[in-house]
GROMACS .gro file of C-alpha atoms in nm:
model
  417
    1UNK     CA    1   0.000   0.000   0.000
    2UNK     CA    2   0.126   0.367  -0.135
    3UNK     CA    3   0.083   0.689  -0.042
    4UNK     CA    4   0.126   0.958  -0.215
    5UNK     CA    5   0.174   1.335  -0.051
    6UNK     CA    6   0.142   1.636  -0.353
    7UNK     CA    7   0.174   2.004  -0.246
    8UNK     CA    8  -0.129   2.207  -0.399
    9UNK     CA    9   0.002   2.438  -0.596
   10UNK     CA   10   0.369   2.399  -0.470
   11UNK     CA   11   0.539   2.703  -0.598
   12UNK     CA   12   0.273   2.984  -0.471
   13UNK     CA   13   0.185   2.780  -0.184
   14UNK     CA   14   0.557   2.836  -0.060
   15UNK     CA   15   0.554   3.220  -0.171
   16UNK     CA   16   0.226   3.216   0.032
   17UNK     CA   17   0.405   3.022   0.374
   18UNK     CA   18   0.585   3.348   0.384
   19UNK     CA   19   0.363   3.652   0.272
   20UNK     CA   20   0.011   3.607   0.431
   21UNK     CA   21  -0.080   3.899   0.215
   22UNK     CA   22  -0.114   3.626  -0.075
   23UNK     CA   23  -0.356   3.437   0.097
   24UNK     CA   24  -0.658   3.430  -0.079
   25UNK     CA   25  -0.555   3.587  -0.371
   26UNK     CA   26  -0.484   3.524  -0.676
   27UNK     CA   27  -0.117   3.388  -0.745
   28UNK     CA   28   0.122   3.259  -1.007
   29UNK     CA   29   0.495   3.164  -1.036
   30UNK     CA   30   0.666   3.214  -1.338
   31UNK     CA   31   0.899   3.006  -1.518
   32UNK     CA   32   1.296   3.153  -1.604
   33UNK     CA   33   1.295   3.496  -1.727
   34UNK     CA   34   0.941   3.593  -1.598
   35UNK     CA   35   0.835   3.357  -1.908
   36UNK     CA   36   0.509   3.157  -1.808
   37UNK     CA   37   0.274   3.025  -1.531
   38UNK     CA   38   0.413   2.728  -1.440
   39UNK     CA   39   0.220   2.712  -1.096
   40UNK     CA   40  -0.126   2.839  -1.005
   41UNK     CA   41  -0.356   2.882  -0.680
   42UNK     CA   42  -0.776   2.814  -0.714
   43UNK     CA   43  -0.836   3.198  -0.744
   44UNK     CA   44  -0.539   3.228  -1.059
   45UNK     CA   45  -0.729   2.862  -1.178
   46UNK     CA   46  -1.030   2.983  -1.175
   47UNK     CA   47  -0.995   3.257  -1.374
   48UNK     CA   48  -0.947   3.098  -1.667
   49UNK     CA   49  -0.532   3.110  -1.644
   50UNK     CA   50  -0.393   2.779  -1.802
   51UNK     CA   51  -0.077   2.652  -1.719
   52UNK     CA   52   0.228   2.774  -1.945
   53UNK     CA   53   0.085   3.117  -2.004
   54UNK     CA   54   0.290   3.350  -2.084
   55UNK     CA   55   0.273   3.621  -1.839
   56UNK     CA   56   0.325   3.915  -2.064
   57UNK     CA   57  -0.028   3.817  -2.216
   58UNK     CA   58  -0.186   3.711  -1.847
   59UNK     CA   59  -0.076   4.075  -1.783
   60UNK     CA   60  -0.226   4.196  -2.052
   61UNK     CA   61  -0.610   4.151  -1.949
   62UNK     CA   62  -0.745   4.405  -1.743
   63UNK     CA   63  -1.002   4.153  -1.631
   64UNK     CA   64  -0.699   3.968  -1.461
   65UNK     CA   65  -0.484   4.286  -1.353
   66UNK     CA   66  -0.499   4.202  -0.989
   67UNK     CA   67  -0.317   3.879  -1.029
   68UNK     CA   68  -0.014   3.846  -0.851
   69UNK     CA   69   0.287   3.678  -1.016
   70UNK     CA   70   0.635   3.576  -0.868
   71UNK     CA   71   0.924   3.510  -1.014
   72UNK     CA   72   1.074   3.120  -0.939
   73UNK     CA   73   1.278   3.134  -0.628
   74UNK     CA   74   1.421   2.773  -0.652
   75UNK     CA   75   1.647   2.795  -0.365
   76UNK     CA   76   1.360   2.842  -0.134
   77UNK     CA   77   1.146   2.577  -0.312
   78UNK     CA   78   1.396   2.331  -0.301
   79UNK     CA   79   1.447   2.381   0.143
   80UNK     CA   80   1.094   2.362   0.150
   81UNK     CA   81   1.093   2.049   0.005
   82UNK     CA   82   1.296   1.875   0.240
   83UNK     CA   83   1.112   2.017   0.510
   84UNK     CA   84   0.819   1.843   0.436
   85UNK     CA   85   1.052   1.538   0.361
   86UNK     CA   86   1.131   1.561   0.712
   87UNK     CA   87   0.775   1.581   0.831
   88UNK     CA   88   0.702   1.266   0.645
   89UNK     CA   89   1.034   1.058   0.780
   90UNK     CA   90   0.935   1.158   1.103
   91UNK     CA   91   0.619   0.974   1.084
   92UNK     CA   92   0.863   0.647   1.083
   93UNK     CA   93   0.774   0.573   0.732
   94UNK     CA   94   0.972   0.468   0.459
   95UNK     CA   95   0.969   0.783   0.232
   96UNK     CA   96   1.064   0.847  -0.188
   97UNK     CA   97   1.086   1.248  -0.273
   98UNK     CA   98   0.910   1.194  -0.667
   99UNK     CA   99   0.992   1.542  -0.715
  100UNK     CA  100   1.022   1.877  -0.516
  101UNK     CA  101   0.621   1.862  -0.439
  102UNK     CA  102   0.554   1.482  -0.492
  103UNK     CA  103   0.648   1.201  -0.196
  104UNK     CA  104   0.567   0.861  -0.210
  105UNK     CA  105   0.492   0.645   0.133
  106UNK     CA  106   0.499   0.321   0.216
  107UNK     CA  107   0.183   0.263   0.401
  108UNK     CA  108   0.162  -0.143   0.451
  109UNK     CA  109   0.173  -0.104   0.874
  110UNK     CA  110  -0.100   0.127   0.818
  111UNK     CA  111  -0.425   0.040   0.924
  112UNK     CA  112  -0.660   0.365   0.964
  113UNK     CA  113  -0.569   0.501   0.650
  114UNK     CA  114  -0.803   0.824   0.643
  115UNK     CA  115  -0.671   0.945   1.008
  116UNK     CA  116  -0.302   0.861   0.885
  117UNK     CA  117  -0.379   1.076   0.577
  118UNK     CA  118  -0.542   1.361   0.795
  119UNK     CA  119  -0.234   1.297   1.021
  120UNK     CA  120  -0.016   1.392   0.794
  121UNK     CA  121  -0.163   1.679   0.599
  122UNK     CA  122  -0.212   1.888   0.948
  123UNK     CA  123   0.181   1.822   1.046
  124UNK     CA  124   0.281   1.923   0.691
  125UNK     CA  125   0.094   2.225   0.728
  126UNK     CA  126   0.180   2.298   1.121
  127UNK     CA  127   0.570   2.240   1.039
  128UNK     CA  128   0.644   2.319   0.701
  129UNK     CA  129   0.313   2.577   0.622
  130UNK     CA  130   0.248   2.416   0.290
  131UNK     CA  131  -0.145   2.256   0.220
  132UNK     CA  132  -0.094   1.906   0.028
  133UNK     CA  133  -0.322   1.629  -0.024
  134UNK     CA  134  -0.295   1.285   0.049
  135UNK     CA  135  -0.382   0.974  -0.204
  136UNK     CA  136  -0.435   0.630  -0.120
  137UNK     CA  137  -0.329   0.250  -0.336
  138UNK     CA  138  -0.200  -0.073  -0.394
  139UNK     CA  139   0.031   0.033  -0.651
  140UNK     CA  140   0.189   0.337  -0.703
  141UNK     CA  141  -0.017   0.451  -1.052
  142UNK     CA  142  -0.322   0.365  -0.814
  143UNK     CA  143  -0.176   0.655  -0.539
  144UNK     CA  144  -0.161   0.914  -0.750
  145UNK     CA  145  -0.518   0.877  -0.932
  146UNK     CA  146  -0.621   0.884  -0.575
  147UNK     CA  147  -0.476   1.235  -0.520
  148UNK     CA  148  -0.581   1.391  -0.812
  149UNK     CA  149  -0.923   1.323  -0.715
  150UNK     CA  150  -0.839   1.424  -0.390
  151UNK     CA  151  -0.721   1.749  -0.492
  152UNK     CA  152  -1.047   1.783  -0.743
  153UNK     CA  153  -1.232   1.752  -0.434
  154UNK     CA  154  -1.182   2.124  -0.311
  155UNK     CA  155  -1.459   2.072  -0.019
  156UNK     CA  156  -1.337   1.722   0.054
  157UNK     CA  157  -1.038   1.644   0.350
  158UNK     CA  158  -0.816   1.598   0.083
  159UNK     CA  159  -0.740   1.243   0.158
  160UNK     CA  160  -0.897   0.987  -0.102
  161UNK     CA  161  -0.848   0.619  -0.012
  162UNK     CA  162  -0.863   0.376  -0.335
  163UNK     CA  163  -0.711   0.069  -0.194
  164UNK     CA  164  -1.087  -0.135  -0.227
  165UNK     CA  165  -1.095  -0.271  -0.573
  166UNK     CA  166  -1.470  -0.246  -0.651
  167UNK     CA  167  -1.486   0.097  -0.526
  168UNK     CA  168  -1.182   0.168  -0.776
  169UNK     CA  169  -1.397  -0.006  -1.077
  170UNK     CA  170  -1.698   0.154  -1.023
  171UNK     CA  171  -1.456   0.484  -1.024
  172UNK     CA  172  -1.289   0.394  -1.336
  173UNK     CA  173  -1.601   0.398  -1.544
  174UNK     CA  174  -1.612   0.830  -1.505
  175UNK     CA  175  -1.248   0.895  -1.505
  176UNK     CA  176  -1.092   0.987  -1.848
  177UNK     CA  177  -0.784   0.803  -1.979
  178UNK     CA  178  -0.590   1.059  -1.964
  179UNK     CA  179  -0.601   1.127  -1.610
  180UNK     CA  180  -0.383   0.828  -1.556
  181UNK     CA  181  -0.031   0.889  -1.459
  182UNK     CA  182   0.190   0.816  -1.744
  183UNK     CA  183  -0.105   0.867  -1.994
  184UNK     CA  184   0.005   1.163  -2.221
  185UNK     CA  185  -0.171   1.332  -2.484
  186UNK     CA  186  -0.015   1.124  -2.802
  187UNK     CA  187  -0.117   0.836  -2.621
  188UNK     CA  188  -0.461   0.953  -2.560
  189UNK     CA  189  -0.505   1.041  -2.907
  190UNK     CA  190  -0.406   0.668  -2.984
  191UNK     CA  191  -0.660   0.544  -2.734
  192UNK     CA  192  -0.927   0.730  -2.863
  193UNK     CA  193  -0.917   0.616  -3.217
  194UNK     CA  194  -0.976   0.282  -3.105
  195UNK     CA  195  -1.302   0.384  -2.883
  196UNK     CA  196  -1.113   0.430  -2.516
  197UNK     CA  197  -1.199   0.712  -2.297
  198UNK     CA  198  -1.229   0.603  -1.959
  199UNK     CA  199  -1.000   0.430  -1.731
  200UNK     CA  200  -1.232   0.142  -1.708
  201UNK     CA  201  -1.193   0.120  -2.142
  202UNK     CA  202  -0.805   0.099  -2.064
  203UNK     CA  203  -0.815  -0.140  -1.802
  204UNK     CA  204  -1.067  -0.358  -2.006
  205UNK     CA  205  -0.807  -0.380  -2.338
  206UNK     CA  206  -0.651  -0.729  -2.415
  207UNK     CA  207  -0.289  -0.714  -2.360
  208UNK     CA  208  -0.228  -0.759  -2.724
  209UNK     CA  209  -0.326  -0.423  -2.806
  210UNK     CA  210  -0.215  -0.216  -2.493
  211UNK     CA  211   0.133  -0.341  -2.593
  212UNK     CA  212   0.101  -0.250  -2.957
  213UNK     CA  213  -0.023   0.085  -2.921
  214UNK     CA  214   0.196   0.202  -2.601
  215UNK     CA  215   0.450  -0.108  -2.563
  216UNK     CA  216   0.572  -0.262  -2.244
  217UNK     CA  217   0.508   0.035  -2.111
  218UNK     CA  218   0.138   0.057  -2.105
  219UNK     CA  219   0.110  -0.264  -2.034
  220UNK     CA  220   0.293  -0.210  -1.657
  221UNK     CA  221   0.004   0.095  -1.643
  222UNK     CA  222  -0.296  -0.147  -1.706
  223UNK     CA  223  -0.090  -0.369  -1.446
  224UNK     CA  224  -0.064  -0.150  -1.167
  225UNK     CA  225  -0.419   0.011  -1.261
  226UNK     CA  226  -0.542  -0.345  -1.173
  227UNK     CA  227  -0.385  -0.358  -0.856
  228UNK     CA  228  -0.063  -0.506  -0.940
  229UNK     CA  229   0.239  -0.331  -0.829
  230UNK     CA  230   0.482  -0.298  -1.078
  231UNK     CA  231   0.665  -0.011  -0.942
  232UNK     CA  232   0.879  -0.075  -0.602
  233UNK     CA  233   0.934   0.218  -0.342
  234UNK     CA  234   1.279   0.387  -0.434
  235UNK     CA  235   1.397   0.559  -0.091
  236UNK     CA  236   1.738   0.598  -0.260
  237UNK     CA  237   1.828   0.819  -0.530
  238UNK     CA  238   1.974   0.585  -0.850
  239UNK     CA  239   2.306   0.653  -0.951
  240UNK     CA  240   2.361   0.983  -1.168
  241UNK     CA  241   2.401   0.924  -1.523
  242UNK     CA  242   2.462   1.313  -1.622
  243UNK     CA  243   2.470   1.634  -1.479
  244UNK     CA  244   2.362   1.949  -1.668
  245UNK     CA  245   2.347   2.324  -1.630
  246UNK     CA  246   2.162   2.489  -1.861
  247UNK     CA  247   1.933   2.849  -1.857
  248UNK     CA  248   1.782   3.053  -2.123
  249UNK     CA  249   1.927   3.429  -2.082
  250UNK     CA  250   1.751   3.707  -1.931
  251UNK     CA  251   1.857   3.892  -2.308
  252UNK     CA  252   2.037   3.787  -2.626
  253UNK     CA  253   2.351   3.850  -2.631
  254UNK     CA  254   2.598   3.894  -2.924
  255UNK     CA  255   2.945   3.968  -2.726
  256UNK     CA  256   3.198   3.690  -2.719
  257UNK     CA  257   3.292   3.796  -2.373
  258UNK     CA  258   2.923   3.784  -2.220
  259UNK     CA  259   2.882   3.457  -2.362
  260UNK     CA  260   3.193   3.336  -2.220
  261UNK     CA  261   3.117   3.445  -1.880
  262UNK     CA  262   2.799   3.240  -1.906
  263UNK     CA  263   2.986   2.916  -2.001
  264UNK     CA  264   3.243   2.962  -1.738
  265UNK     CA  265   2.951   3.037  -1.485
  266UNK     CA  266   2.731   2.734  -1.556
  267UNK     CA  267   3.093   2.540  -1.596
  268UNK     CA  268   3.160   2.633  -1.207
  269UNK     CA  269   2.837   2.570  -1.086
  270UNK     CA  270   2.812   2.202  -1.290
  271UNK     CA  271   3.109   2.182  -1.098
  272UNK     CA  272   3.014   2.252  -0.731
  273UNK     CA  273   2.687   2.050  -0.799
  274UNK     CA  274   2.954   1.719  -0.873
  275UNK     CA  275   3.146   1.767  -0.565
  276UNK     CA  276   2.809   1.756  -0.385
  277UNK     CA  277   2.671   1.448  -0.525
  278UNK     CA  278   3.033   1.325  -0.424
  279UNK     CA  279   3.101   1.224  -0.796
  280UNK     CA  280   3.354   1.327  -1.112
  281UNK     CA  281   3.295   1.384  -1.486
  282UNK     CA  282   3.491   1.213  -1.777
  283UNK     CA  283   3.296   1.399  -2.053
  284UNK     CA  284   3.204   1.737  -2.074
  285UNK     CA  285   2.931   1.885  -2.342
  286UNK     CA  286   2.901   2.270  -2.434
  287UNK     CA  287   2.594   2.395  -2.621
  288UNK     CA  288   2.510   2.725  -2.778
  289UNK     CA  289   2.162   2.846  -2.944
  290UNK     CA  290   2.018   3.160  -3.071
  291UNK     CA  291   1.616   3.173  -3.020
  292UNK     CA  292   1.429   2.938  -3.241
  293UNK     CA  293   1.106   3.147  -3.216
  294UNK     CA  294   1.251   3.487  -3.320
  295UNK     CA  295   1.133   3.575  -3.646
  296UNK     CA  296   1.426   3.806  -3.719
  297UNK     CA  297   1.730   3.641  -3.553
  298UNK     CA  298   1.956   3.438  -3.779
  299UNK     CA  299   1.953   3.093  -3.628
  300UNK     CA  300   2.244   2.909  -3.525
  301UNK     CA  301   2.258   2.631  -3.279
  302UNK     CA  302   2.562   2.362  -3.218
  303UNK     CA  303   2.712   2.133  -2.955
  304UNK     CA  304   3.059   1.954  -2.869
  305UNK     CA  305   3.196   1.746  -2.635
  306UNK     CA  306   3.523   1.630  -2.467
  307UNK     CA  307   3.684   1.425  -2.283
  308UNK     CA  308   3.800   1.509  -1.964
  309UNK     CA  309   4.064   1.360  -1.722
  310UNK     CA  310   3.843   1.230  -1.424
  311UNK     CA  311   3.785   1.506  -1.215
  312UNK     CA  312   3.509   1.777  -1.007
  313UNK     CA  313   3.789   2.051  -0.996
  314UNK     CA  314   3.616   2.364  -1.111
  315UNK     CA  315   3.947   2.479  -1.279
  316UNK     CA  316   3.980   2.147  -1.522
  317UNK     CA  317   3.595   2.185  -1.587
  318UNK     CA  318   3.626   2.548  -1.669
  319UNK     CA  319   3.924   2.513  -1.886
  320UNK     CA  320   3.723   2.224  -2.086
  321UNK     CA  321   3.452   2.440  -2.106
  322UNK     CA  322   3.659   2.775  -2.270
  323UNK     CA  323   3.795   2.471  -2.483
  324UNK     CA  324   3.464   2.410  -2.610
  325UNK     CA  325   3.338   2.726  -2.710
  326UNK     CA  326   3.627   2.822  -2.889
  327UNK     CA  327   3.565   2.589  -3.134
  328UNK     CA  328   3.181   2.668  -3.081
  329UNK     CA  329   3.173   3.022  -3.137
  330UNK     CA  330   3.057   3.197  -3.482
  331UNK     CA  331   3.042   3.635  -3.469
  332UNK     CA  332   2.703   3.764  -3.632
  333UNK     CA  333   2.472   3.552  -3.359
  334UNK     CA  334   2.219   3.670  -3.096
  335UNK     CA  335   2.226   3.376  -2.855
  336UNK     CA  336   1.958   3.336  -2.637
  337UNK     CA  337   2.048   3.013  -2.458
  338UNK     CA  338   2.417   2.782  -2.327
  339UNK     CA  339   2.480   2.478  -2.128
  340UNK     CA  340   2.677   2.247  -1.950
  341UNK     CA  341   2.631   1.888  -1.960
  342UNK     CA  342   2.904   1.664  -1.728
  343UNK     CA  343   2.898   1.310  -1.877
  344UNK     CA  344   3.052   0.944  -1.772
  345UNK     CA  345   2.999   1.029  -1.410
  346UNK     CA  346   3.154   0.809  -1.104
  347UNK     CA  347   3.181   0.781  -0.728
  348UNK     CA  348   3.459   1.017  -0.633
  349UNK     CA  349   3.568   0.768  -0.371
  350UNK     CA  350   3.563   0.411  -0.637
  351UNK     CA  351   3.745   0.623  -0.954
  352UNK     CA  352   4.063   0.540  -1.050
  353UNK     CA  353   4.136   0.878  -1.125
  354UNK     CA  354   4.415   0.996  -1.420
  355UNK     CA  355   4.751   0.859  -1.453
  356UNK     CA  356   4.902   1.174  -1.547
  357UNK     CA  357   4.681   1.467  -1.368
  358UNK     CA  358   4.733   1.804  -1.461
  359UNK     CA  359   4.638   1.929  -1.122
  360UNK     CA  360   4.810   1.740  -0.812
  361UNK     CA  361   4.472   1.550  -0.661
  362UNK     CA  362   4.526   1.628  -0.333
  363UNK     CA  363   4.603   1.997  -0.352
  364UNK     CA  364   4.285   2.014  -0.566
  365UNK     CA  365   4.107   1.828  -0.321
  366UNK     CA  366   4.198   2.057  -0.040
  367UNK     CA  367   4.134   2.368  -0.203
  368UNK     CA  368   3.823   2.285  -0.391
  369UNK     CA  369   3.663   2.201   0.017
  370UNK     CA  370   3.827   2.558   0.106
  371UNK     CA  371   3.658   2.682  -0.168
  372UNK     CA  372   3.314   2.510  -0.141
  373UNK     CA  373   3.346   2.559   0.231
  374UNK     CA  374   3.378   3.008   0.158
  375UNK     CA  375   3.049   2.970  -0.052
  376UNK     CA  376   2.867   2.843   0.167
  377UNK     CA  377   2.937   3.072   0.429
  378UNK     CA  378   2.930   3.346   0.267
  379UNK     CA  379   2.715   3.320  -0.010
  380UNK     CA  380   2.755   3.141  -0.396
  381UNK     CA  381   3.020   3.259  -0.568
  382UNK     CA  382   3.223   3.447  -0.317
  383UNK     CA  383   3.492   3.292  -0.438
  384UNK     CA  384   3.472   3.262  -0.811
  385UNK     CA  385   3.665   3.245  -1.137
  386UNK     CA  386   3.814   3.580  -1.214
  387UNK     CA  387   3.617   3.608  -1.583
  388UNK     CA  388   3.280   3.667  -1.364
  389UNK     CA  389   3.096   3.965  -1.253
  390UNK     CA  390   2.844   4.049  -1.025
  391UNK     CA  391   2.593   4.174  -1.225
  392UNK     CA  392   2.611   3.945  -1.558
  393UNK     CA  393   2.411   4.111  -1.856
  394UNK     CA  394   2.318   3.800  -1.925
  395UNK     CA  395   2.161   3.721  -1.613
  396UNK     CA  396   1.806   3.570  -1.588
  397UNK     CA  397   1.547   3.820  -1.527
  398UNK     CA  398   1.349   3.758  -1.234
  399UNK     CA  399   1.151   4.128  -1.172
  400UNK     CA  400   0.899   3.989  -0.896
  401UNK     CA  401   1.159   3.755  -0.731
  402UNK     CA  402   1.064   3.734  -0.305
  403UNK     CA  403   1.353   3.675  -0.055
  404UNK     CA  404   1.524   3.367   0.020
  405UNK     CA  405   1.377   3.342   0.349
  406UNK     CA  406   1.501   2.995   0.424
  407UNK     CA  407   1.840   2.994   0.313
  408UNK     CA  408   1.986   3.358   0.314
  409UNK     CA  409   2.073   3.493   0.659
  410UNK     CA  410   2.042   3.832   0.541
  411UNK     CA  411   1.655   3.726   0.413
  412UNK     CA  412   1.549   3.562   0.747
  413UNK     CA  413   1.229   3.712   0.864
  414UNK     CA  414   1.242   3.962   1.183
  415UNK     CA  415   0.934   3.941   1.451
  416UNK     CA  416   0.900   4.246   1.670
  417UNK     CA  417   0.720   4.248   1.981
   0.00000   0.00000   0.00000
């Protein structure tokens, strides 16, 4: 038996944990560079605001002038996140984070599954000031069909228990297809050209044909849809198979030396990322890209990638990375977009490491902690490369951005009595 915990409305809920003002009002948080919605309270919802729209044209419509948007403040998103992870260990369970607003449970030593689910949404709320909802199953697929109709439910608890089968069938029969995790819209589409619209149609397919139209995969959805767990609690993190750094930037840019500064940056933080995950590259990729939308803009997009000696020192990955571009850059471009990529990635501790290192591994070792150890005192980038600024031109934009309240000392929130 699953369960599966999903903050409503993650993002604004968080901006909300902070700013009562919000409460009650209607809220969105944008995606990189002010761009789109990408989350959405009831009030912004009902309006009529989908998700992905662009906020220049929400903005736009006097009718919807009083909504509030905020720019994504990831840092604080991300420490919420493992608050609530906490709140949900805590209950002596065994827990897997999905993503930053999804948690899976293990519930089999549960017994009273409503008062565990009420349980849980009150501590959540008490300790971490975020409202989620709670879904109920046998399988994992089953868990989070649970919680969307939990969360449909706005005048329900928000916990929705579907572990009884022929409550789930009679359920089936009104639920679309595509409400089914793992259901997308080409897949839909493929399912309704054969007559299948409801859960219950899917279920009800022979085998022959859910494997035709959407492979092995599909069939492990019918599978767990019947009750049949396919997919095993994952409480630790596989092992990384990549590691990228990538952002669109807040403008174009068309200087060599701006666009360099935005490799090296994304090349040092690829970097410090490694060193946390307690792993080394052997392959580095560097992308550039103009804007494929812009009408005007010549286009020009193009990739390369190198081998590296084994390694998480930010000097060797920066120097791969000014490598790269060299051979990457063309003059007469307005690039809208770079990235990192770190490839053939290994446990730090198990590597072999180079036979001929061009940096001395324990004197990188030493002073890539020194310098990890400075950043996180003091703030990202205290210590840096040279080649970078504090105020990038190519910086993301992020007008309506709140404070870090979580993670930034100087952000913390003062109470006066």
């Amino acid at each position: 038996m699953f369960a599966l915990i999903d903050a409503n409305s993650f993002y604004c809920s968080c901006e909300r944990a902070f700013d009562p003002r919000l409460r009650g009002k209607p809220v969105v948080a944008l995606s990189n560079n002010d761009g789109c919605a990408i989350a959405r309270t009831n009030e912004a919802k009902d309006l009529g605001i989908k998700m992905g729209a662009p906020w220049h044209l929400i903005k736009g419509q006097p009718e919807l002038r009083h909504v509030i948007a905020k720019s994504s403040n990831y840092s604080l998103y991300a420490d919420m996140s493992r608050r609530i992870y906490e709140v949900l260990i805590g209950f002596g369970e065994e827990v897997e984070p999905y993503s930053i607003d999804e948690m899976f449970i293990d519930t089999r030593e549960v017994y009273d599954r409503d008062k565990f689910g009420c349980a849980l949404r009150r501590r959540v709320l008490k300790v971490a000031k975020i409202p989620c909802c709670v879904g109920f199953g046998p399988t994992k697929t089953i868990a989070k069909l649970a919680n969307r109709l939990a969360k449909a439910d706005r005048e329900g608890s928000g916990v929705c228990d579907l572990s009884d089968r022929s409550e789930r069938d009679e359920l089936y029969r009104s639920i679309p297809v595509g409400e089914v995790w793992g259901i997308g819209s080409a897949a839909v589409k493929k399912l309704e050209k054969i007559g299948v619209e409801t859960v219950a149609d899917f279920v009800a397919l022979p085998e022959s044909i859910v494997r035709e139209l959407l492979t092995v995969t599909g069939l492990r959805t019918v599978s767990e849809l019947k009750g049949l767990a396919c997919l095993s609690l994952a409480t630790q993190p596989g092992p990384k198979k990549s590691l990228a750094v990538t952002r669109s930037f807040g403008r174009a840019i068309s200087r060599r030396e701006d666009l360099e500064e935005a490799v090296i940056y994304y090349a040092t933080r690829a970097a410090e990322r490694l060193r946390g995950h307690g792993l080394i590259a052997g392959a580095l990729q560097v992308f550039i890209t103009t804007n494929p939308f812009s009408k005007t803009d010549r286009q020009y997009g193009n990739s390369i990638t190198l081998g590296l000696e084994p390694s998480n020192d930010t000097f060797v990955v920066v120097g791969a990375a000014r490598q790269a571009l060299e051979a990457l850059w063309c003059d007469g471009y307005r690039y809208a977009k770079a990235g990192i990529v770190l490839l053939d990635l290994e446990a730090q501790d198990s590597a072999a490491g180079s036979m001929f290192p061009s940096r001395d591994p324990a004197k990188s070792a030493v002073l890539m902690q020194a310098l990890d150890g400075v950043n996180r005192r003091y703030g990202r980038l205290a210590l840096r490369p040279g080649s970078l600024t504090n105020r990038p031109v190519w910086a993301m934009r992020r007008g309506n951005l709140s404070p870090s309240y979580t993670t930034r000392l100087s952000d913390i929130l003062k109470a006066r009595a």
